[in-house]
Tab-separated table of C-alpha atoms in Angstrom:
chain	number	residue	atom	x	y	z
W	1	MET	CA	-0.020	-0.005	0.189
W	2	LYS	CA	2.819	2.433	0.808
W	3	LYS	CA	4.946	1.878	-2.832
W	4	GLU	CA	1.379	2.644	-4.284
W	5	ASN	CA	0.934	5.909	-2.483
W	6	LYS	CA	4.308	6.858	-3.403
W	7	PHE	CA	3.619	5.735	-6.940
W	8	TRP	CA	1.055	8.251	-7.246
W	9	LYS	CA	2.248	10.981	-4.889
W	10	ASP	CA	5.896	10.847	-7.195
W	11	LEU	CA	3.268	11.357	-10.245
W	12	GLN	CA	1.028	13.711	-8.777
W	13	LYS	CA	4.431	15.912	-8.017
W	14	ALA	CA	5.444	15.169	-11.316
W	15	PHE	CA	2.935	16.707	-13.044
W	16	ASN	CA	2.694	19.725	-10.692
W	17	THR	CA	6.130	20.232	-11.620
W	18	GLY	CA	5.570	19.982	-15.848
W	19	VAL	CA	3.129	22.242	-15.147
W	20	SER	CA	4.799	25.059	-13.203
W	21	PHE	CA	7.536	24.900	-15.885
W	22	MET	CA	5.065	24.640	-18.763
W	23	LEU	CA	2.913	28.166	-17.412
W	24	PRO	CA	4.979	30.560	-18.668
W	25	ALA	CA	5.412	28.961	-22.661
W	26	VAL	CA	1.584	28.938	-22.114
W	27	VAL	CA	1.138	32.650	-20.897
W	28	VAL	CA	3.625	34.388	-23.282
W	29	GLY	CA	2.176	32.199	-26.271
W	30	GLY	CA	-1.290	33.201	-25.063
W	31	ILE	CA	-0.878	36.904	-24.883
W	32	PHE	CA	1.341	36.636	-27.953
W	33	LEU	CA	-1.357	35.029	-30.098
W	34	ALA	CA	-4.390	36.822	-28.660
W	35	ILE	CA	-3.025	40.337	-29.108
W	36	SER	CA	-1.770	39.428	-33.299
W	37	LEU	CA	-5.221	37.618	-33.829
W	38	ALA	CA	-7.157	39.817	-32.685
W	39	THR	CA	-5.552	42.489	-35.457
W	40	GLY	CA	-6.266	38.894	-37.760
W	41	GLU	CA	-8.970	38.890	-40.694
W	42	ALA	CA	-10.956	36.171	-41.164
W	43	THR	CA	-10.610	33.921	-44.377
W	44	ASP	CA	-11.207	30.818	-45.579
W	45	ALA	CA	-8.111	29.049	-43.923
W	46	GLY	CA	-8.734	30.484	-40.211
W	47	MET	CA	-7.445	33.950	-38.823
W	48	GLU	CA	-5.194	35.698	-41.366
W	49	VAL	CA	-2.614	38.084	-39.643
W	50	THR	CA	-0.917	40.619	-42.298
W	51	ASN	CA	0.396	43.365	-40.527
W	52	PRO	CA	4.295	42.453	-40.157
W	53	PHE	CA	4.549	43.694	-36.966
W	54	MET	CA	1.798	41.918	-35.265
W	55	LYS	CA	2.737	38.485	-37.482
W	56	ASN	CA	6.033	38.540	-35.760
W	57	LEU	CA	4.122	38.366	-32.882
W	58	LEU	CA	2.042	35.573	-33.962
W	59	ASP	CA	5.226	33.535	-34.868
W	60	MET	CA	6.582	34.029	-30.740
W	61	GLY	CA	3.564	33.007	-29.795
W	62	SER	CA	3.478	30.090	-31.697
W	63	ALA	CA	6.755	29.438	-31.157
W	64	GLY	CA	5.725	29.856	-26.818
W	65	PHE	CA	3.245	26.731	-28.014
W	66	ALA	CA	5.291	24.831	-29.644
W	67	MET	CA	7.573	24.825	-26.667
W	68	MET	CA	4.848	24.480	-24.077
W	69	ILE	CA	3.982	20.781	-24.553
W	70	PRO	CA	7.973	19.575	-24.576
W	71	LEU	CA	8.775	21.372	-21.554
W	72	LEU	CA	5.584	20.006	-19.674
W	73	SER	CA	6.596	16.442	-20.707
W	74	GLY	CA	10.263	17.168	-19.789
W	75	TYR	CA	9.592	18.313	-16.679
W	76	ILE	CA	7.298	15.288	-15.792
W	77	GLY	CA	10.333	12.827	-16.437
W	78	ASN	CA	13.091	15.198	-14.877
W	79	SER	CA	11.210	15.394	-11.391
W	80	LEU	CA	10.800	11.458	-12.032
W	81	ALA	CA	14.661	10.727	-12.633
W	82	GLY	CA	16.757	13.652	-12.224
W	83	LYS	CA	18.310	15.516	-15.452
W	84	PRO	CA	19.491	12.530	-17.396
W	85	ALA	CA	15.703	12.536	-18.161
W	86	LEU	CA	15.088	16.248	-18.927
W	87	VAL	CA	16.127	15.901	-22.821
W	88	PRO	CA	14.540	12.827	-23.736
W	89	ALA	CA	11.151	13.441	-22.015
W	90	MET	CA	11.381	17.098	-24.346
W	91	ILE	CA	11.843	15.384	-27.410
W	92	LEU	CA	10.025	12.349	-27.013
W	93	GLY	CA	6.986	15.150	-25.880
W	94	TYR	CA	7.309	17.075	-28.774
W	95	ILE	CA	6.917	14.279	-31.115
W	96	ALA	CA	3.907	13.414	-29.406
W	97	ASN	CA	2.939	16.865	-29.947
W	98	ASN	CA	3.022	16.663	-33.634
W	99	PRO	CA	2.429	14.450	-36.588
W	100	ILE	CA	4.561	11.908	-36.925
W	101	GLY	CA	4.201	8.037	-38.656
W	102	GLU	CA	2.534	6.965	-41.853
W	103	GLN	CA	-0.776	7.804	-40.241
W	104	GLN	CA	0.606	11.654	-38.647
W	105	VAL	CA	-0.637	10.753	-35.460
W	106	GLN	CA	-0.631	13.627	-32.957
W	107	THR	CA	-1.514	12.606	-29.244
W	108	GLY	CA	-0.896	16.083	-27.866
W	109	PHE	CA	-0.770	16.584	-24.014
W	110	LEU	CA	-2.509	13.341	-23.305
W	111	GLY	CA	0.846	11.661	-25.250
W	112	ALA	CA	3.650	13.756	-24.279
W	113	MET	CA	2.264	12.940	-20.114
W	114	ILE	CA	2.179	9.469	-20.894
W	115	LEU	CA	5.949	10.047	-22.345
W	116	GLY	CA	7.539	12.075	-19.599
W	117	VAL	CA	6.223	9.270	-17.388
W	118	ALA	CA	7.532	6.590	-19.389
W	119	THR	CA	11.023	8.152	-20.058
W	120	GLY	CA	11.239	8.856	-16.040
W	121	TYR	CA	10.676	5.413	-15.242
W	122	PHE	CA	12.635	3.891	-18.044
W	123	VAL	CA	15.857	6.481	-17.126
W	124	ARG	CA	15.379	5.283	-13.342
W	125	TRP	CA	15.932	1.704	-14.745
W	126	ILE	CA	18.931	2.532	-16.680
W	127	LYS	CA	20.569	4.758	-13.916
W	128	THR	CA	20.374	0.680	-11.581
W	129	TRP	CA	23.006	-0.646	-14.422
W	130	LYS	CA	26.160	-1.399	-13.184
W	131	VAL	CA	28.869	-0.434	-15.710
W	132	PRO	CA	32.103	0.591	-15.819
W	133	ALA	CA	33.251	3.488	-13.901
W	134	THR	CA	34.876	5.139	-17.687
W	135	ILE	CA	31.058	4.324	-18.641
W	136	ARG	CA	29.246	5.960	-16.204
W	137	THR	CA	31.018	9.447	-16.766
W	138	ILE	CA	29.167	9.475	-20.202
W	139	MET	CA	25.930	7.792	-19.488
W	140	PRO	CA	23.942	11.085	-18.395
W	141	ILE	CA	25.311	13.179	-21.401
W	142	LEU	CA	25.039	9.818	-24.116
W	143	ILE	CA	24.102	6.366	-23.291
W	144	VAL	CA	21.242	7.704	-20.946
W	145	PRO	CA	19.190	10.482	-23.737
W	146	VAL	CA	20.508	8.350	-26.939
W	147	ILE	CA	18.721	5.220	-25.180
W	148	THR	CA	15.725	6.375	-24.268
W	149	THR	CA	14.628	8.007	-26.759
W	150	PHE	CA	15.474	5.738	-29.370
W	151	VAL	CA	13.520	2.454	-27.324
W	152	LEU	CA	10.860	5.138	-26.151
W	153	GLY	CA	10.236	6.841	-29.658
W	154	LEU	CA	10.246	3.417	-31.262
W	155	ILE	CA	7.467	2.332	-29.056
W	156	TYR	CA	5.644	5.080	-29.706
W	157	ILE	CA	5.854	5.425	-33.737
W	158	TYR	CA	5.064	1.759	-33.999
W	159	ILE	CA	3.065	0.613	-31.142
W	160	ILE	CA	1.610	3.498	-29.418
W	161	ALA	CA	0.948	5.448	-32.940
W	162	VAL	CA	-0.505	3.025	-35.277
W	163	PRO	CA	-3.677	1.776	-33.140
W	164	ILE	CA	-4.385	5.229	-32.128
W	165	GLY	CA	-4.367	6.125	-36.184
W	166	ALA	CA	-6.574	3.479	-36.836
W	167	ALA	CA	-8.823	4.372	-34.111
W	168	MET	CA	-8.995	7.917	-35.171
W	169	ASP	CA	-9.788	6.776	-39.064
W	170	TRP	CA	-12.770	4.987	-38.030
W	171	LEU	CA	-14.307	7.260	-35.594
W	172	VAL	CA	-14.433	9.953	-38.723
W	173	ASN	CA	-16.086	7.341	-40.481
W	174	VAL	CA	-18.800	6.494	-38.111
W	175	LEU	CA	-19.296	10.650	-37.789
W	176	ALA	CA	-19.317	10.748	-41.399
W	177	GLU	CA	-22.659	8.202	-41.070
W	178	MET	CA	-23.807	10.257	-38.560
W	179	GLN	CA	-24.027	13.166	-40.420
W	180	GLY	CA	-27.846	14.085	-41.330
W	181	GLY	CA	-29.336	12.100	-38.503
W	182	SER	CA	-29.790	13.707	-34.964
W	183	ALA	CA	-28.094	17.248	-35.029
W	184	ILE	CA	-28.388	16.977	-31.318
W	185	VAL	CA	-26.439	14.398	-30.774
W	186	LEU	CA	-23.926	15.009	-33.492
W	187	GLY	CA	-23.375	18.023	-31.418
W	188	LEU	CA	-23.055	16.680	-28.469
W	189	ILE	CA	-20.311	14.367	-29.903
W	190	ILE	CA	-18.396	17.185	-31.604
W	191	GLY	CA	-18.383	19.408	-28.670
W	192	ALA	CA	-17.127	16.320	-25.892
W	193	MET	CA	-14.201	15.149	-29.091
W	194	THR	CA	-13.051	18.567	-29.031
W	195	ALA	CA	-12.531	18.746	-25.622
W	196	VAL	CA	-11.005	15.365	-24.022
W	197	ASP	CA	-7.718	15.838	-24.952
W	198	MET	CA	-7.527	19.597	-26.043
W	199	GLY	CA	-5.384	19.429	-29.381
W	200	GLY	CA	-4.991	15.615	-29.247
W	201	PRO	CA	-5.907	13.013	-32.040
W	202	ILE	CA	-9.375	12.813	-30.578
W	203	ASN	CA	-9.374	16.866	-30.525
W	204	LYS	CA	-7.612	16.430	-34.051
W	205	THR	CA	-10.480	14.231	-35.435
W	206	ALA	CA	-13.352	16.421	-34.678
W	207	THR	CA	-11.016	19.185	-36.596
W	208	ALA	CA	-10.528	17.483	-39.170
W	209	PHE	CA	-14.325	16.099	-39.909
W	210	THR	CA	-15.557	19.473	-39.439
W	211	ILE	CA	-12.946	20.935	-42.289
W	212	ALA	CA	-13.744	18.087	-44.376
W	213	LEU	CA	-17.535	18.534	-44.331
W	214	MET	CA	-17.219	22.619	-44.975
W	215	ALA	CA	-15.316	21.446	-48.451
W	216	GLU	CA	-18.653	20.394	-49.392
W	217	GLY	CA	-20.810	23.275	-48.168
W	218	VAL	CA	-21.667	21.927	-44.849
W	219	TYR	CA	-21.342	24.557	-41.981
W	220	GLU	CA	-23.131	23.376	-39.022
W	221	PRO	CA	-20.524	20.819	-37.730
W	222	ASN	CA	-17.645	23.188	-37.964
W	223	GLY	CA	-20.349	25.647	-35.565
W	224	ALA	CA	-20.388	22.919	-33.367
W	225	HIS	CA	-16.671	22.703	-32.932
W	226	ARG	CA	-16.075	26.628	-33.038
W	227	VAL	CA	-18.460	26.804	-29.905
W	228	ALA	CA	-16.670	23.821	-27.588
W	229	VAL	CA	-13.186	25.258	-28.889
W	230	ALA	CA	-13.651	28.160	-26.846
W	231	ILE	CA	-15.734	26.662	-23.613
W	232	PRO	CA	-12.142	24.965	-21.911
W	233	PRO	CA	-10.308	27.760	-21.822
W	234	LEU	CA	-13.531	30.264	-20.815
W	235	ALA	CA	-14.318	27.885	-17.952
W	236	LEU	CA	-11.597	27.617	-15.952
W	237	ALA	CA	-10.812	31.945	-16.226
W	238	ILE	CA	-14.602	32.095	-15.284
W	239	SER	CA	-14.006	29.352	-12.307
W	240	THR	CA	-10.708	31.116	-10.843
W	241	PHE	CA	-12.585	34.488	-11.013
W	242	ILE	CA	-15.542	33.422	-9.146
W	243	ASP	CA	-13.828	30.102	-6.882
W	244	ARG	CA	-11.054	31.919	-5.984
W	245	LYS	CA	-10.705	29.288	-2.566
W	246	LYS	CA	-10.224	26.514	-4.962
W	247	TYR	CA	-7.040	27.533	-7.037
W	248	THR	CA	-3.645	29.064	-6.342
W	249	THR	CA	-2.408	32.320	-7.020
W	250	GLU	CA	-0.581	31.109	-10.156
W	251	ASP	CA	-3.919	29.640	-11.055
W	252	ARG	CA	-5.518	32.353	-10.555
W	253	ASP	CA	-3.440	34.438	-12.971
W	254	LEU	CA	-3.379	31.891	-15.683
W	255	GLY	CA	-7.158	31.873	-15.324
W	256	ILE	CA	-6.790	35.998	-16.728
W	257	SER	CA	-4.859	34.650	-19.860
W	258	ALA	CA	-6.842	31.561	-20.209
W	259	PHE	CA	-9.840	34.078	-20.496
W	260	PHE	CA	-8.397	35.994	-23.442
W	261	MET	CA	-7.117	32.804	-24.812
W	262	GLY	CA	-10.393	31.553	-24.867
W	263	LEU	CA	-12.021	34.642	-26.550
W	264	ILE	CA	-9.952	33.733	-29.467
W	265	GLY	CA	-10.260	30.040	-29.695
W	266	ILE	CA	-7.524	28.721	-28.654
W	267	THR	CA	-8.594	25.343	-26.056
W	268	GLU	CA	-4.691	25.265	-24.934
W	269	GLY	CA	-5.656	27.537	-22.218
W	270	ALA	CA	-7.046	24.709	-20.100
W	271	ILE	CA	-4.484	22.580	-20.466
W	272	PRO	CA	-2.477	23.350	-17.583
W	273	PHE	CA	-5.651	23.145	-15.211
W	274	ALA	CA	-6.228	19.785	-16.803
W	275	VAL	CA	-2.998	17.884	-16.023
W	276	LYS	CA	-2.980	19.126	-12.641
W	277	ASP	CA	-6.333	18.230	-11.383
W	278	MET	CA	-7.517	15.711	-14.819
W	279	LYS	CA	-10.331	13.613	-12.637
W	280	ARG	CA	-12.380	16.633	-11.923
W	281	VAL	CA	-11.617	19.236	-14.547
W	282	LEU	CA	-11.455	17.225	-18.054
W	283	PRO	CA	-15.471	15.567	-17.391
W	284	ALA	CA	-16.566	19.047	-16.415
W	285	LEU	CA	-14.627	20.419	-19.639
W	286	VAL	CA	-15.726	17.445	-21.443
W	287	VAL	CA	-19.850	17.472	-20.466
W	288	GLY	CA	-19.693	21.657	-20.620
W	289	SER	CA	-18.302	21.982	-24.458
W	290	ALA	CA	-20.772	18.607	-25.362
W	291	VAL	CA	-23.490	20.790	-23.848
W	292	GLY	CA	-22.330	23.979	-26.039
W	293	GLY	CA	-21.875	22.129	-29.381
W	294	ALA	CA	-25.473	20.489	-29.214
W	295	LEU	CA	-27.125	23.874	-28.670
W	296	SER	CA	-25.014	24.651	-31.627
W	297	MET	CA	-26.017	22.011	-33.744
W	298	ALA	CA	-29.860	22.180	-32.707
W	299	ASN	CA	-30.148	25.523	-34.080
W	300	GLY	CA	-27.938	25.631	-37.063
W	301	VAL	CA	-25.350	27.492	-36.369
W	302	GLU	CA	-22.349	27.987	-39.015
W	303	ALA	CA	-19.053	29.146	-38.154
W	304	LEU	CA	-17.603	29.620	-42.286
W	305	VAL	CA	-14.231	29.528	-41.170
W	306	PRO	CA	-11.631	26.906	-39.303
W	307	HIS	CA	-11.018	29.050	-35.979
W	308	GLY	CA	-13.206	29.136	-32.837
W	309	GLY	CA	-13.788	31.371	-30.201
W	310	LEU	CA	-15.817	35.173	-30.307
W	311	ILE	CA	-13.014	36.320	-32.452
W	312	ILE	CA	-14.982	34.690	-35.463
W	313	LEU	CA	-18.381	36.168	-35.107
W	314	PRO	CA	-18.465	38.301	-37.714
W	315	VAL	CA	-18.156	35.165	-39.885
W	316	VAL	CA	-20.730	33.094	-38.034
W	317	ASN	CA	-24.329	32.743	-39.547
W	318	GLY	CA	-27.046	32.416	-36.451
W	319	LYS	CA	-24.500	35.137	-34.070
W	320	LEU	CA	-27.158	35.046	-31.495
W	321	TRP	CA	-27.275	30.766	-30.641
W	322	PHE	CA	-23.349	30.901	-31.729
W	323	VAL	CA	-22.862	32.954	-28.478
W	324	LEU	CA	-25.341	31.798	-26.279
W	325	ALA	CA	-24.247	27.766	-26.939
W	326	MET	CA	-21.213	29.458	-26.106
W	327	LEU	CA	-21.917	30.679	-22.873
W	328	ILE	CA	-24.327	28.068	-21.826
W	329	GLY	CA	-21.727	25.510	-22.281
W	330	THR	CA	-19.272	27.353	-20.282
W	331	LEU	CA	-21.175	28.167	-17.640
W	332	VAL	CA	-22.454	24.459	-17.113
W	333	SER	CA	-18.215	23.791	-17.013
W	334	VAL	CA	-18.104	26.293	-14.142
W	335	ALA	CA	-20.699	24.897	-12.130
W	336	ILE	CA	-19.724	21.545	-12.329
W	337	LEU	CA	-16.164	22.516	-11.337
W	338	HIS	CA	-17.671	24.407	-8.207
W	339	PHE	CA	-19.357	21.654	-7.022
W	340	THR	CA	-16.685	19.058	-7.691
W	341	LYS	CA	-13.388	20.696	-7.117
W	342	PRO	CA	-12.449	21.530	-2.858
W	343	ASN	CA	-10.606	24.089	-1.948
W	344	ILE	CA	-6.905	24.336	-1.940
W	345	GLU	CA	-6.793	24.088	2.283
W	346	GLN	CA	-8.905	20.818	1.826
W	347	ILE	CA	-6.512	20.001	-0.976
W	348	GLU	CA	-3.974	20.266	1.562
W	349	ALA	CA	-5.324	18.821	4.806
């Protein structure tokens, strides 16, 4: 029992460490993206920023977001196994957050968390090897990072990513068969898929499905998806504003950044909160996003561009229900968080 408790405490500490090192990248990326995208123009390809200065800000914000997930996985690994695990876990986190393999699978922050943990325990095991003193000196800078990245990277690409890719293809086909059926059920599913992994394969499947339908002139599923992408960060932001005792000072500061990310449809603003308290935060976000998606579909909201948040309101058909669906879904998530998240003092006790 003690070993099991230690395992979960180690994991919790590792996730909190990963989040604390990731937060500055989230804030920098989110603020720069929010400022630059607010000056953009909605096009068929999404929000297009043409001002040269704002485009530079957009690039800096994108760089912050590109660093976010590798930092998370890197410092999860570092917390579990020390400095030798840092770089391999960062590399593997980058791999998880970007398309790779024949099916171009991308597992996002959930995949990066798993790889960070796997790296930590794999490196711990390597550190138990009995090696000659001459080799021991090069273990942290050569042997450990090379072997860890090679072994776990290949396992991820050839064993883990392949079934995930197949599952996502199957999911696209299932969604395609539903099109033309119950609008509310389809909206529920799209909304839930959008929030469940926030940029991971399930979210990306919803994106691919809605963009494919846009090419055929069907915009309602994209409307549901674009409502749902804004709900997680907006819900966490409002929750930090009204339930201050449930969040640390760091969380409350991040809530301000998450609010602006929600307005411009950047779901990733909710990731740090989900990593720290997945069992409470994720269900709340999934339910709220599902409600928002269902309301959007039921009322025929059409988003004409592949981007989300209130920033695209000028290119939405059914503006009132676009806003209402987003607001109601957000408030549903906020209510669930209010009743399920304990106060910080209770957690520490």
